[in-house]
Amino acid sequence: MAQAKIQAKMNEAVCSKFSRTLSMADRSGRLLESLDQLEIRVEALREAASAMEQERECIVEMIQSIQSSQEMRNICAGEKEELTLTAERLMGRALSVEISVGTIRNSQQEEALRKATAMIDEIVKKLLDDMEVGRLQLLALHAACVTEAPAVPIDQKFQAIVISCALEDQKKIKRRLETLLRNVENAEKNIKILDHQKADDKEANGSQ
């Protein structure tokens, strides 16, 4: 009789332990499922914030393009003043939107980003001295950031550095180069327009 009771207790203990194990496994599974869902939401949040960051950059670039456009120079003083104030107001509101998506980097990626940024900054400093040479150098850097075969020579050194950067930094580097190239293209167009205007003015003065 006593032996039977002992055996019954042992069986209860085993069943209780087995039930607790299943319960712990269930709880762990539910927690893991919740974390998986949260991970999806976190990545969606980062993507949305990154898209907003790009939209802000695009808006700022478009406002700057309007401010420096030839059309802005050719309008009368009264209208120009009103448009300038509107552009400045929009720029202020756009810049007041602060969006920051941090990037987790190891020491190698930090160093690679520093080197890539330094190379771009060095070319930007020289743009005013020789815009055409600077444009070609920027094209070579941009060619190092694209997957398809570029039509211009690739800066191999820059490519090796960019590959060592974090993926998000690679995308930002590419976007910055594309913005710089558009700005250079717009600046070159404005310079050509001004040169044509000067030539026309000289011809007009000469014919008088």
PDB file of C-alpha atoms in Angstrom:
ATOM      1  CA  MET A   1       0.000   0.000   0.000  1.00  0.00           C
ATOM      2  CA  ALA A   2       2.771   2.384   0.965  1.00  0.00           C
ATOM      3  CA  GLN A   3       4.707   1.393  -2.130  1.00  0.00           C
ATOM      4  CA  ALA A   4       1.686   2.164  -4.291  1.00  0.00           C
ATOM      5  CA  LYS A   5       1.344   5.639  -2.772  1.00  0.00           C
ATOM      6  CA  ILE A   6       5.038   6.341  -3.374  1.00  0.00           C
ATOM      7  CA  GLN A   7       4.720   5.235  -6.983  1.00  0.00           C
ATOM      8  CA  ALA A   8       1.635   7.419  -7.429  1.00  0.00           C
ATOM      9  CA  LYS A   9       3.493  10.445  -6.069  1.00  0.00           C
ATOM     10  CA  MET A  10       6.384   9.789  -8.435  1.00  0.00           C
ATOM     11  CA  ASN A  11       4.015   9.575 -11.380  1.00  0.00           C
ATOM     12  CA  GLU A  12       2.375  12.861 -10.353  1.00  0.00           C
ATOM     13  CA  ALA A  13       5.777  14.529 -10.136  1.00  0.00           C
ATOM     14  CA  VAL A  14       6.745  13.343 -13.607  1.00  0.00           C
ATOM     15  CA  CYS A  15       3.439  14.498 -15.086  1.00  0.00           C
ATOM     16  CA  SER A  16       3.716  17.854 -13.313  1.00  0.00           C
ATOM     17  CA  LYS A  17       7.259  18.352 -14.596  1.00  0.00           C
ATOM     18  CA  PHE A  18       6.205  17.409 -18.118  1.00  0.00           C
ATOM     19  CA  SER A  19       3.290  19.859 -17.965  1.00  0.00           C
ATOM     20  CA  ARG A  20       5.545  22.673 -16.749  1.00  0.00           C
ATOM     21  CA  THR A  21       8.003  21.946 -19.556  1.00  0.00           C
ATOM     22  CA  LEU A  22       5.276  22.171 -22.143  1.00  0.00           C
ATOM     23  CA  SER A  23       3.990  25.363 -20.548  1.00  0.00           C
ATOM     24  CA  MET A  24       7.453  26.941 -20.648  1.00  0.00           C
ATOM     25  CA  ALA A  25       7.884  25.907 -24.264  1.00  0.00           C
ATOM     26  CA  ASP A  26       4.517  27.444 -25.128  1.00  0.00           C
ATOM     27  CA  ARG A  27       5.419  30.695 -23.391  1.00  0.00           C
ATOM     28  CA  SER A  28       8.810  30.780 -25.106  1.00  0.00           C
ATOM     29  CA  GLY A  29       7.160  30.173 -28.474  1.00  0.00           C
ATOM     30  CA  ARG A  30       4.648  32.956 -27.941  1.00  0.00           C
ATOM     31  CA  LEU A  31       7.379  35.379 -26.889  1.00  0.00           C
ATOM     32  CA  LEU A  32       9.495  34.449 -29.892  1.00  0.00           C
ATOM     33  CA  GLU A  33       6.512  34.964 -32.197  1.00  0.00           C
ATOM     34  CA  SER A  34       5.882  38.402 -30.648  1.00  0.00           C
ATOM     35  CA  LEU A  35       9.530  39.364 -31.124  1.00  0.00           C
ATOM     36  CA  ASP A  36       9.437  38.197 -34.749  1.00  0.00           C
ATOM     37  CA  GLN A  37       6.406  40.413 -35.369  1.00  0.00           C
ATOM     38  CA  LEU A  38       8.082  43.337 -33.638  1.00  0.00           C
ATOM     39  CA  GLU A  39      11.200  42.854 -35.759  1.00  0.00           C
ATOM     40  CA  ILE A  40       9.076  43.207 -38.895  1.00  0.00           C
ATOM     41  CA  ARG A  41       7.542  46.402 -37.512  1.00  0.00           C
ATOM     42  CA  VAL A  42      10.946  47.808 -36.523  1.00  0.00           C
ATOM     43  CA  GLU A  43      12.323  47.237 -40.034  1.00  0.00           C
ATOM     44  CA  ALA A  44       9.181  48.783 -41.549  1.00  0.00           C
ATOM     45  CA  LEU A  45       9.643  51.784 -39.243  1.00  0.00           C
ATOM     46  CA  ARG A  46      13.276  52.195 -40.301  1.00  0.00           C
ATOM     47  CA  GLU A  47      12.358  51.943 -43.979  1.00  0.00           C
ATOM     48  CA  ALA A  48       9.582  54.517 -43.584  1.00  0.00           C
ATOM     49  CA  ALA A  49      11.900  56.897 -41.714  1.00  0.00           C
ATOM     50  CA  SER A  50      14.600  56.414 -44.347  1.00  0.00           C
ATOM     51  CA  ALA A  51      12.067  57.175 -47.104  1.00  0.00           C
ATOM     52  CA  MET A  52      11.034  60.360 -45.255  1.00  0.00           C
ATOM     53  CA  GLU A  53      14.697  61.316 -44.894  1.00  0.00           C
ATOM     54  CA  GLN A  54      15.187  60.923 -48.654  1.00  0.00           C
ATOM     55  CA  GLU A  55      12.024  62.919 -49.352  1.00  0.00           C
ATOM     56  CA  ARG A  56      13.305  65.742 -47.151  1.00  0.00           C
ATOM     57  CA  GLU A  57      16.628  65.743 -49.028  1.00  0.00           C
ATOM     58  CA  CYS A  58      14.783  65.803 -52.357  1.00  0.00           C
ATOM     59  CA  ILE A  59      12.575  68.736 -51.310  1.00  0.00           C
ATOM     60  CA  VAL A  60      15.562  70.741 -50.047  1.00  0.00           C
ATOM     61  CA  GLU A  61      17.428  70.067 -53.288  1.00  0.00           C
ATOM     62  CA  MET A  62      14.445  71.178 -55.387  1.00  0.00           C
ATOM     63  CA  ILE A  63      14.071  74.411 -53.409  1.00  0.00           C
ATOM     64  CA  GLN A  64      17.793  75.136 -53.829  1.00  0.00           C
ATOM     65  CA  SER A  65      17.490  74.440 -57.547  1.00  0.00           C
ATOM     66  CA  ILE A  66      14.660  76.961 -57.859  1.00  0.00           C
ATOM     67  CA  GLN A  67      16.569  79.547 -55.830  1.00  0.00           C
ATOM     68  CA  SER A  68      19.596  79.331 -58.142  1.00  0.00           C
ATOM     69  CA  SER A  69      17.669  78.856 -61.405  1.00  0.00           C
ATOM     70  CA  GLN A  70      17.957  81.116 -64.405  1.00  0.00           C
ATOM     71  CA  GLU A  71      14.182  81.668 -64.305  1.00  0.00           C
ATOM     72  CA  MET A  72      14.564  83.250 -60.866  1.00  0.00           C
ATOM     73  CA  ARG A  73      17.192  85.641 -62.213  1.00  0.00           C
ATOM     74  CA  ASN A  74      15.099  86.731 -65.185  1.00  0.00           C
ATOM     75  CA  ILE A  75      11.942  87.850 -63.345  1.00  0.00           C
ATOM     76  CA  CYS A  76      11.315  91.396 -62.186  1.00  0.00           C
ATOM     77  CA  ALA A  77      12.504  92.592 -58.773  1.00  0.00           C
ATOM     78  CA  GLY A  78       9.051  92.674 -57.144  1.00  0.00           C
ATOM     79  CA  GLU A  79       8.110  89.150 -58.129  1.00  0.00           C
ATOM     80  CA  LYS A  80      11.600  87.897 -57.346  1.00  0.00           C
ATOM     81  CA  GLU A  81      11.387  89.225 -53.794  1.00  0.00           C
ATOM     82  CA  GLU A  82       8.060  87.472 -53.189  1.00  0.00           C
ATOM     83  CA  LEU A  83       9.292  84.179 -54.661  1.00  0.00           C
ATOM     84  CA  THR A  84      12.534  84.387 -52.696  1.00  0.00           C
ATOM     85  CA  LEU A  85      10.661  84.870 -49.430  1.00  0.00           C
ATOM     86  CA  THR A  86       8.370  81.929 -50.238  1.00  0.00           C
ATOM     87  CA  ALA A  87      11.343  79.701 -51.076  1.00  0.00           C
ATOM     88  CA  GLU A  88      13.121  80.709 -47.870  1.00  0.00           C
ATOM     89  CA  ARG A  89       9.975  80.001 -45.833  1.00  0.00           C
ATOM     90  CA  LEU A  90       9.602  76.548 -47.400  1.00  0.00           C
ATOM     91  CA  MET A  91      13.292  75.821 -46.867  1.00  0.00           C
ATOM     92  CA  GLY A  92      13.009  76.749 -43.199  1.00  0.00           C
ATOM     93  CA  ARG A  93       9.991  74.493 -42.718  1.00  0.00           C
ATOM     94  CA  ALA A  94      11.648  71.605 -44.552  1.00  0.00           C
ATOM     95  CA  LEU A  95      14.841  71.909 -42.509  1.00  0.00           C
ATOM     96  CA  SER A  96      12.802  72.000 -39.289  1.00  0.00           C
ATOM     97  CA  VAL A  97      11.795  68.380 -39.956  1.00  0.00           C
ATOM     98  CA  GLU A  98      14.427  66.317 -38.163  1.00  0.00           C
ATOM     99  CA  ILE A  99      14.682  62.659 -39.131  1.00  0.00           C
ATOM    100  CA  SER A 100      17.527  60.420 -38.027  1.00  0.00           C
ATOM    101  CA  VAL A 101      17.988  56.747 -38.832  1.00  0.00           C
ATOM    102  CA  GLY A 102      21.058  55.503 -37.017  1.00  0.00           C
ATOM    103  CA  THR A 103      23.340  52.891 -38.522  1.00  0.00           C
ATOM    104  CA  ILE A 104      25.024  50.225 -36.411  1.00  0.00           C
ATOM    105  CA  ARG A 105      28.657  49.873 -37.527  1.00  0.00           C
ATOM    106  CA  ASN A 106      31.717  47.958 -36.420  1.00  0.00           C
ATOM    107  CA  SER A 107      35.138  49.623 -36.271  1.00  0.00           C
ATOM    108  CA  GLN A 108      36.035  48.581 -39.829  1.00  0.00           C
ATOM    109  CA  GLN A 109      32.800  50.061 -41.206  1.00  0.00           C
ATOM    110  CA  GLU A 110      33.359  53.288 -39.241  1.00  0.00           C
ATOM    111  CA  GLU A 111      36.816  53.655 -40.777  1.00  0.00           C
ATOM    112  CA  ALA A 112      35.541  52.860 -44.273  1.00  0.00           C
ATOM    113  CA  LEU A 113      32.806  55.509 -43.979  1.00  0.00           C
ATOM    114  CA  ARG A 114      35.351  58.079 -42.785  1.00  0.00           C
ATOM    115  CA  LYS A 115      37.624  57.385 -45.769  1.00  0.00           C
ATOM    116  CA  ALA A 116      34.772  57.463 -48.295  1.00  0.00           C
ATOM    117  CA  THR A 117      33.446  60.757 -46.896  1.00  0.00           C
ATOM    118  CA  ALA A 118      36.940  62.276 -46.963  1.00  0.00           C
ATOM    119  CA  MET A 119      37.426  61.334 -50.632  1.00  0.00           C
ATOM    120  CA  ILE A 120      34.110  62.927 -51.634  1.00  0.00           C
ATOM    121  CA  ASP A 121      34.774  66.064 -49.560  1.00  0.00           C
ATOM    122  CA  GLU A 122      38.188  66.483 -51.204  1.00  0.00           C
ATOM    123  CA  ILE A 123      36.632  66.512 -54.681  1.00  0.00           C
ATOM    124  CA  VAL A 124      33.879  68.916 -53.599  1.00  0.00           C
ATOM    125  CA  LYS A 125      36.529  71.402 -52.398  1.00  0.00           C
ATOM    126  CA  LYS A 126      38.115  71.396 -55.871  1.00  0.00           C
ATOM    127  CA  LEU A 127      34.872  71.789 -57.839  1.00  0.00           C
ATOM    128  CA  LEU A 128      35.092  75.578 -57.948  1.00  0.00           C
ATOM    129  CA  ASP A 129      38.632  75.415 -59.339  1.00  0.00           C
ATOM    130  CA  ASP A 130      37.816  72.960 -62.149  1.00  0.00           C
ATOM    131  CA  MET A 131      34.210  71.883 -62.395  1.00  0.00           C
ATOM    132  CA  GLU A 132      34.702  69.550 -65.367  1.00  0.00           C
ATOM    133  CA  VAL A 133      37.540  67.599 -63.737  1.00  0.00           C
ATOM    134  CA  GLY A 134      35.534  67.425 -60.510  1.00  0.00           C
ATOM    135  CA  ARG A 135      32.498  66.139 -62.389  1.00  0.00           C
ATOM    136  CA  LEU A 136      34.540  63.345 -63.983  1.00  0.00           C
ATOM    137  CA  GLN A 137      35.965  62.376 -60.595  1.00  0.00           C
ATOM    138  CA  LEU A 138      32.470  62.279 -59.080  1.00  0.00           C
ATOM    139  CA  LEU A 139      31.308  60.096 -61.982  1.00  0.00           C
ATOM    140  CA  ALA A 140      34.164  57.670 -61.280  1.00  0.00           C
ATOM    141  CA  LEU A 141      33.144  57.496 -57.619  1.00  0.00           C
ATOM    142  CA  HIS A 142      29.490  57.000 -58.524  1.00  0.00           C
ATOM    143  CA  ALA A 143      30.443  54.218 -60.961  1.00  0.00           C
ATOM    144  CA  ALA A 144      31.979  52.392 -58.000  1.00  0.00           C
ATOM    145  CA  CYS A 145      28.577  52.365 -56.274  1.00  0.00           C
ATOM    146  CA  VAL A 146      26.409  50.865 -59.024  1.00  0.00           C
ATOM    147  CA  THR A 147      25.888  47.198 -59.855  1.00  0.00           C
ATOM    148  CA  GLU A 148      25.328  47.590 -63.595  1.00  0.00           C
ATOM    149  CA  ALA A 149      28.314  48.122 -65.895  1.00  0.00           C
ATOM    150  CA  PRO A 150      29.033  51.883 -65.892  1.00  0.00           C
ATOM    151  CA  ALA A 151      29.896  53.892 -68.998  1.00  0.00           C
ATOM    152  CA  VAL A 152      32.791  55.631 -67.240  1.00  0.00           C
ATOM    153  CA  PRO A 153      35.964  54.349 -65.527  1.00  0.00           C
ATOM    154  CA  ILE A 154      35.541  53.105 -61.960  1.00  0.00           C
ATOM    155  CA  ASP A 155      37.592  54.444 -59.075  1.00  0.00           C
ATOM    156  CA  GLN A 156      38.863  51.068 -57.828  1.00  0.00           C
ATOM    157  CA  LYS A 157      40.205  52.460 -54.553  1.00  0.00           C
ATOM    158  CA  PHE A 158      36.877  54.085 -53.716  1.00  0.00           C
ATOM    159  CA  GLN A 159      34.995  50.914 -54.670  1.00  0.00           C
ATOM    160  CA  ALA A 160      37.058  48.832 -52.224  1.00  0.00           C
ATOM    161  CA  ILE A 161      36.326  51.360 -49.475  1.00  0.00           C
ATOM    162  CA  VAL A 162      32.577  51.512 -50.186  1.00  0.00           C
ATOM    163  CA  ILE A 163      32.285  47.715 -50.162  1.00  0.00           C
ATOM    164  CA  SER A 164      33.652  47.794 -46.601  1.00  0.00           C
ATOM    165  CA  CYS A 165      30.938  50.248 -45.490  1.00  0.00           C
ATOM    166  CA  ALA A 166      27.648  49.228 -43.885  1.00  0.00           C
ATOM    167  CA  LEU A 167      24.859  48.618 -46.419  1.00  0.00           C
ATOM    168  CA  GLU A 168      22.868  51.676 -45.305  1.00  0.00           C
ATOM    169  CA  ASP A 169      25.994  53.838 -45.615  1.00  0.00           C
ATOM    170  CA  GLN A 170      26.580  52.515 -49.138  1.00  0.00           C
ATOM    171  CA  LYS A 171      23.108  53.697 -50.136  1.00  0.00           C
ATOM    172  CA  LYS A 172      23.646  57.126 -48.545  1.00  0.00           C
ATOM    173  CA  ILE A 173      27.028  57.538 -50.262  1.00  0.00           C
ATOM    174  CA  LYS A 174      25.441  56.754 -53.619  1.00  0.00           C
ATOM    175  CA  ARG A 175      22.594  59.238 -53.002  1.00  0.00           C
ATOM    176  CA  ARG A 176      25.058  61.964 -52.012  1.00  0.00           C
ATOM    177  CA  LEU A 177      27.083  61.459 -55.183  1.00  0.00           C
ATOM    178  CA  GLU A 178      23.921  61.584 -57.305  1.00  0.00           C
ATOM    179  CA  THR A 179      22.896  64.844 -55.626  1.00  0.00           C
ATOM    180  CA  LEU A 180      26.342  66.355 -56.195  1.00  0.00           C
ATOM    181  CA  LEU A 181      26.312  65.348 -59.865  1.00  0.00           C
ATOM    182  CA  ARG A 182      22.892  66.947 -60.370  1.00  0.00           C
ATOM    183  CA  ASN A 183      24.098  70.133 -58.689  1.00  0.00           C
ATOM    184  CA  VAL A 184      27.190  70.233 -60.909  1.00  0.00           C
ATOM    185  CA  GLU A 185      25.049  69.674 -64.010  1.00  0.00           C
ATOM    186  CA  ASN A 186      22.716  72.516 -63.024  1.00  0.00           C
ATOM    187  CA  ALA A 187      25.662  74.801 -62.280  1.00  0.00           C
ATOM    188  CA  GLU A 188      27.209  74.057 -65.676  1.00  0.00           C
ATOM    189  CA  LYS A 189      23.905  74.835 -67.407  1.00  0.00           C
ATOM    190  CA  ASN A 190      23.628  78.157 -65.593  1.00  0.00           C
ATOM    191  CA  ILE A 191      27.213  79.042 -66.515  1.00  0.00           C
ATOM    192  CA  LYS A 192      26.520  78.300 -70.197  1.00  0.00           C
ATOM    193  CA  ILE A 193      23.363  80.431 -70.114  1.00  0.00           C
ATOM    194  CA  LEU A 194      25.278  83.332 -68.562  1.00  0.00           C
ATOM    195  CA  ASP A 195      28.038  82.972 -71.151  1.00  0.00           C
ATOM    196  CA  HIS A 196      25.469  83.104 -73.964  1.00  0.00           C
ATOM    197  CA  GLN A 197      23.843  86.164 -72.421  1.00  0.00           C
ATOM    198  CA  LYS A 198      27.205  87.935 -72.187  1.00  0.00           C
ATOM    199  CA  ALA A 199      27.952  87.077 -75.809  1.00  0.00           C
ATOM    200  CA  ASP A 200      24.539  88.381 -76.914  1.00  0.00           C
ATOM    201  CA  ASP A 201      25.045  91.595 -74.926  1.00  0.00           C
ATOM    202  CA  LYS A 202      28.425  92.169 -76.593  1.00  0.00           C
ATOM    203  CA  GLU A 203      26.919  91.644 -80.046  1.00  0.00           C
ATOM    204  CA  ALA A 204      24.069  94.028 -79.234  1.00  0.00           C
ATOM    205  CA  ASN A 205      26.476  96.699 -77.966  1.00  0.00           C
ATOM    206  CA  GLY A 206      28.718  96.247 -80.980  1.00  0.00           C
ATOM    207  CA  SER A 207      25.894  96.736 -83.440  1.00  0.00           C
ATOM    208  CA  GLN A 208      24.882 100.052 -81.891  1.00  0.00           C
TER     209      GLN A 208
END
